[in-house]
PDB file of C-alpha atoms in Angstrom:
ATOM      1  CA  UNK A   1     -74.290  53.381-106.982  1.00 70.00           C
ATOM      2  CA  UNK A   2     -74.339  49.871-106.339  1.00 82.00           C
ATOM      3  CA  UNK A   3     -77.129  47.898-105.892  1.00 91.00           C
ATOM      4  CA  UNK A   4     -78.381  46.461-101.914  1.00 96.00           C
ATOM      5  CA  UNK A   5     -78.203  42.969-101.880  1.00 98.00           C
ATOM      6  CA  UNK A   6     -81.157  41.634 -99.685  1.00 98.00           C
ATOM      7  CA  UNK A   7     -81.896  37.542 -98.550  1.00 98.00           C
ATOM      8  CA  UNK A   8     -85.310  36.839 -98.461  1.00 97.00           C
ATOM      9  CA  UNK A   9     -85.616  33.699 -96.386  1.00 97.00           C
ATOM     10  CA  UNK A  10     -89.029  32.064 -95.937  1.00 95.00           C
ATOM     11  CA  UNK A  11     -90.740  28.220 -96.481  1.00 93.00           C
ATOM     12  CA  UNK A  12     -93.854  30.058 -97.914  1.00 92.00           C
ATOM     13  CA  UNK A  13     -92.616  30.262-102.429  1.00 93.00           C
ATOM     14  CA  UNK A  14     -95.401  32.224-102.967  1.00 92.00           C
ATOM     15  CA  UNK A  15     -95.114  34.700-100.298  1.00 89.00           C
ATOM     16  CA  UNK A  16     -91.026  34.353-100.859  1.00 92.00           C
ATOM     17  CA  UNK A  17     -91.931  34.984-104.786  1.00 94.00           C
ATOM     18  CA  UNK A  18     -94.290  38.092-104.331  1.00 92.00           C
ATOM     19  CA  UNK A  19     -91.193  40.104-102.228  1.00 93.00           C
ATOM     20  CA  UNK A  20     -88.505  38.816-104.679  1.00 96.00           C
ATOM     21  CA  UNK A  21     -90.072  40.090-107.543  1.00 96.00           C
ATOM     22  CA  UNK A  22     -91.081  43.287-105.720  1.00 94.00           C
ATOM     23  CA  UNK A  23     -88.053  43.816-104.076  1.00 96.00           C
ATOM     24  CA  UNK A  24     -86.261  43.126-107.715  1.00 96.00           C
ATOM     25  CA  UNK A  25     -88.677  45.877-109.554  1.00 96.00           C
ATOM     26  CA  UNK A  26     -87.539  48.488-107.069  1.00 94.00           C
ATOM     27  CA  UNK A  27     -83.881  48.304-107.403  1.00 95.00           C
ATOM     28  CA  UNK A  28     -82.377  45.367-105.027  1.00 97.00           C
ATOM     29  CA  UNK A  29     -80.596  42.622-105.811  1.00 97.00           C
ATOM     30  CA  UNK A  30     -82.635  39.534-103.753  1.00 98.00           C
ATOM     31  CA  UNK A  31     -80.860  36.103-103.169  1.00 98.00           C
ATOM     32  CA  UNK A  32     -83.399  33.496-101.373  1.00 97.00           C
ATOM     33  CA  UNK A  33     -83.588  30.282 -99.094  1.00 98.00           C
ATOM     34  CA  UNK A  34     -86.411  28.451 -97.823  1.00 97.00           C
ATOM     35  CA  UNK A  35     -84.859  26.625 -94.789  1.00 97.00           C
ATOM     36  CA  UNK A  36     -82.608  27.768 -92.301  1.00 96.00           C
ATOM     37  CA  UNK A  37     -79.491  26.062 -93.198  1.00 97.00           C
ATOM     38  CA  UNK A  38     -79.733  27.891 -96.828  1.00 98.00           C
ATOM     39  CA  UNK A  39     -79.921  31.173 -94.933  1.00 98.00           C
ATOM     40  CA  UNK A  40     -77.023  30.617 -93.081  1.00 98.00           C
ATOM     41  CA  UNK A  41     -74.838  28.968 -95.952  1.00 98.00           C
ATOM     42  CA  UNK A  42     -75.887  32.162 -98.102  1.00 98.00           C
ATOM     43  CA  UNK A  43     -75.175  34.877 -95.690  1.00 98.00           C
ATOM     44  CA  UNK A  44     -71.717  33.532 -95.189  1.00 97.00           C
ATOM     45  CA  UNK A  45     -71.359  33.764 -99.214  1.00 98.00           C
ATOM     46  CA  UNK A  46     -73.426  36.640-100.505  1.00 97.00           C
ATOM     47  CA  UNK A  47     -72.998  38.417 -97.239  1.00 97.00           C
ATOM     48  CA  UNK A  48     -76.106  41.025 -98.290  1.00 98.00           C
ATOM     49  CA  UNK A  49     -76.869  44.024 -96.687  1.00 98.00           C
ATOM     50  CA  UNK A  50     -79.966  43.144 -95.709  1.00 97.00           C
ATOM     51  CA  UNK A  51     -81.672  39.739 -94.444  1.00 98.00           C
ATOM     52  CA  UNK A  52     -85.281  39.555 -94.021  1.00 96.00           C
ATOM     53  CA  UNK A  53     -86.104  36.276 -92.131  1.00 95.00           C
ATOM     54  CA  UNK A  54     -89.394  34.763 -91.239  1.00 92.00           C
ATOM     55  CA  UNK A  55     -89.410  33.237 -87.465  1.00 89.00           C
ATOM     56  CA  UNK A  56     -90.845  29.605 -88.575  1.00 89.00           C
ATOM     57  CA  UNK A  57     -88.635  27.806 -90.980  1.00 92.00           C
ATOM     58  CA  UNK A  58     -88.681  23.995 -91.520  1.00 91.00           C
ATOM     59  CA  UNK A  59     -85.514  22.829 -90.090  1.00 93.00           C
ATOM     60  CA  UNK A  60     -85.016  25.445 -87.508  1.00 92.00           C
ATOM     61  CA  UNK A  61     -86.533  28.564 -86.048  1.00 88.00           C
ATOM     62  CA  UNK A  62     -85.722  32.143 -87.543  1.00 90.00           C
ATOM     63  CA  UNK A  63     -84.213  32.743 -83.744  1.00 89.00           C
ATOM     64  CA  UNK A  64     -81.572  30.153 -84.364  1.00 93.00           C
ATOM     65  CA  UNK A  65     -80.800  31.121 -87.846  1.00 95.00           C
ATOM     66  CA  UNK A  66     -80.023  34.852 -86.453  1.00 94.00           C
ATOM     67  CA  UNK A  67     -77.899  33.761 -83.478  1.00 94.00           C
ATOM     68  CA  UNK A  68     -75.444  31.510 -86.002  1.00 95.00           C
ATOM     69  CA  UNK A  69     -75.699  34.595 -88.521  1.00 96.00           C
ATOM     70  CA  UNK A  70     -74.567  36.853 -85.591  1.00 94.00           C
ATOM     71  CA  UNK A  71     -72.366  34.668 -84.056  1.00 95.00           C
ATOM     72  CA  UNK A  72     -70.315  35.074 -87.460  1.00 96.00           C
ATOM     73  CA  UNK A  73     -67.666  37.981 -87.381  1.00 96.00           C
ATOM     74  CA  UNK A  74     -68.377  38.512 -91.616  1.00 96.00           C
ATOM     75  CA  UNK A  75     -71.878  38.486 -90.942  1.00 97.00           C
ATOM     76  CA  UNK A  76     -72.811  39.593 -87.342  1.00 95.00           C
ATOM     77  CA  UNK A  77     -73.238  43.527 -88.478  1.00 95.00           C
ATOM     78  CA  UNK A  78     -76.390  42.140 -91.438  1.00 96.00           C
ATOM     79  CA  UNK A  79     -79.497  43.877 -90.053  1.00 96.00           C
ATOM     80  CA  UNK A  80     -82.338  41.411 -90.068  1.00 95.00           C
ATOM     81  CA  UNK A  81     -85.973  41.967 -90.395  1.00 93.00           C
ATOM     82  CA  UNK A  82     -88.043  39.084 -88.869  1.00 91.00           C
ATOM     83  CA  UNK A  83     -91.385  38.477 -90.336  1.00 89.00           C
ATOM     84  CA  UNK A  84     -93.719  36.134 -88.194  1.00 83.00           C
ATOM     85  CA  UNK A  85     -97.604  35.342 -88.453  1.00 77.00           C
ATOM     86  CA  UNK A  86     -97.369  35.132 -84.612  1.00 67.00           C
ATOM     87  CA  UNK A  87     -97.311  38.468 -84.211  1.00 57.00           C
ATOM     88  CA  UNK A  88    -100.413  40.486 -83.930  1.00 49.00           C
ATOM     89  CA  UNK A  89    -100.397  44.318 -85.440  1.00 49.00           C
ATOM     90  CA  UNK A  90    -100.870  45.942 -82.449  1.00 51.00           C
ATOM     91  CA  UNK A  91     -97.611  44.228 -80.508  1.00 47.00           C
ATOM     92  CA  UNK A  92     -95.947  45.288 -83.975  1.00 44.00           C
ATOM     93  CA  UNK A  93     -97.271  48.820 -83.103  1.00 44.00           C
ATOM     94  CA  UNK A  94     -95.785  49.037 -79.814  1.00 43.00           C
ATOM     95  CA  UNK A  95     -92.573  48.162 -81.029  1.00 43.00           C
ATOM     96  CA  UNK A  96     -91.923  45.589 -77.912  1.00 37.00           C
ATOM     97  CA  UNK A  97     -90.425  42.942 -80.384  1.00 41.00           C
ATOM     98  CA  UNK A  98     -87.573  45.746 -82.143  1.00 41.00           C
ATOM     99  CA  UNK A  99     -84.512  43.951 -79.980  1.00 46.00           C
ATOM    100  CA  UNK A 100     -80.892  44.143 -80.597  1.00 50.00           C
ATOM    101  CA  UNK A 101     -81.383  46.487 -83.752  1.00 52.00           C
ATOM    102  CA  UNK A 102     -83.414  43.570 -85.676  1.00 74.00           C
ATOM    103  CA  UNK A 103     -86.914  44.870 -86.074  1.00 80.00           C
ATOM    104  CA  UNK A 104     -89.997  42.011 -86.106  1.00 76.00           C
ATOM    105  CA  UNK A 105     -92.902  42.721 -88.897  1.00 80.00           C
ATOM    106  CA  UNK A 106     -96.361  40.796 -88.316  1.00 73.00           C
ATOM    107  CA  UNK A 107     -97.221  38.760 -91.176  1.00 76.00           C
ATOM    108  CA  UNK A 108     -99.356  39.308 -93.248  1.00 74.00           C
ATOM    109  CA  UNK A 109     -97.501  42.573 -94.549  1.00 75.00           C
ATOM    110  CA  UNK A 110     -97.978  45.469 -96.448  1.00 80.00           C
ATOM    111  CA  UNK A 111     -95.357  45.577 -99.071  1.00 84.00           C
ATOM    112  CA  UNK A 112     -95.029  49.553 -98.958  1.00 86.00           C
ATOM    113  CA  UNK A 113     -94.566  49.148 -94.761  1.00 86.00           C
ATOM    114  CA  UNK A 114     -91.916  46.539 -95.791  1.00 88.00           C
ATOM    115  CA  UNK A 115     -90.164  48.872 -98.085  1.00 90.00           C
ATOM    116  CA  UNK A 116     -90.028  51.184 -95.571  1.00 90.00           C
ATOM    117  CA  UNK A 117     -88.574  49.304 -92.686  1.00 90.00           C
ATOM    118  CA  UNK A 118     -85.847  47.910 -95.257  1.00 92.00           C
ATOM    119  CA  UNK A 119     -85.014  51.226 -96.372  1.00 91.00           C
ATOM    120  CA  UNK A 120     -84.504  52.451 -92.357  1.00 90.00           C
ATOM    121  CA  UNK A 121     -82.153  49.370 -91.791  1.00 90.00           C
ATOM    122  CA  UNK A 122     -79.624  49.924 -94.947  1.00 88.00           C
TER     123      UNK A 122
END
């Protein structure tokens, strides 16, 4: 079976690192960015199965990024997971932020509630 391909997409390394390497020890194949533009320039070329997109990015907001990876015919289908320190749990609870099948995680994570929500979306 072949492996998921998943973009991990956020301007914090070390919180990009920890879920790269995690995400690589339980089977995935991770490509990264930390800026919008990257995002959108490797979606278009790695196309994963998978993106998982924090809301505040340096050059543009994780919003943005989404719209111009939907707006793409090749990549409109990716499910993305957006990951967002302004969030609080209990919104995240409620599910009011789970829109047009992208689902919104409240930073700071647990990596097993991660793994979860990635393995719903693929």
């Amino acid at each position: 079976m072949k492996k998921k391909n998943i973009l991990i997409v956020d301007d914090e390394k070390d919180m990009l690192t920890v879920l790269e390497k995690w995400l690589i020890v339980k089977g995935f194949d991770v490509v990264s960015a930390v800026n919008g533009t990257d995002a959108i320039q490797l979606a278009q070329s790695h196309k994963p199965d998978l993106i998982v997109l924090d809301v505040c990015l340096p050059d543009m907001d994780g919003g943005e990024v989404a719209k111009m990876i939907k707006e793409n015919s090749e990549t409109e289908n990716i499910p993305i997971i957006f990951l967002t320190a302004l969030l609080s749990k209990d919104e995240e609870n409620r599910n009011s932020h789970v829109t047009g099948g992208n689902v919104m995680l409240a930073k700071p994570y647990n990596i097993n509630e991660i793994l979860t929500v990635i393995n719903s979306q693929i």
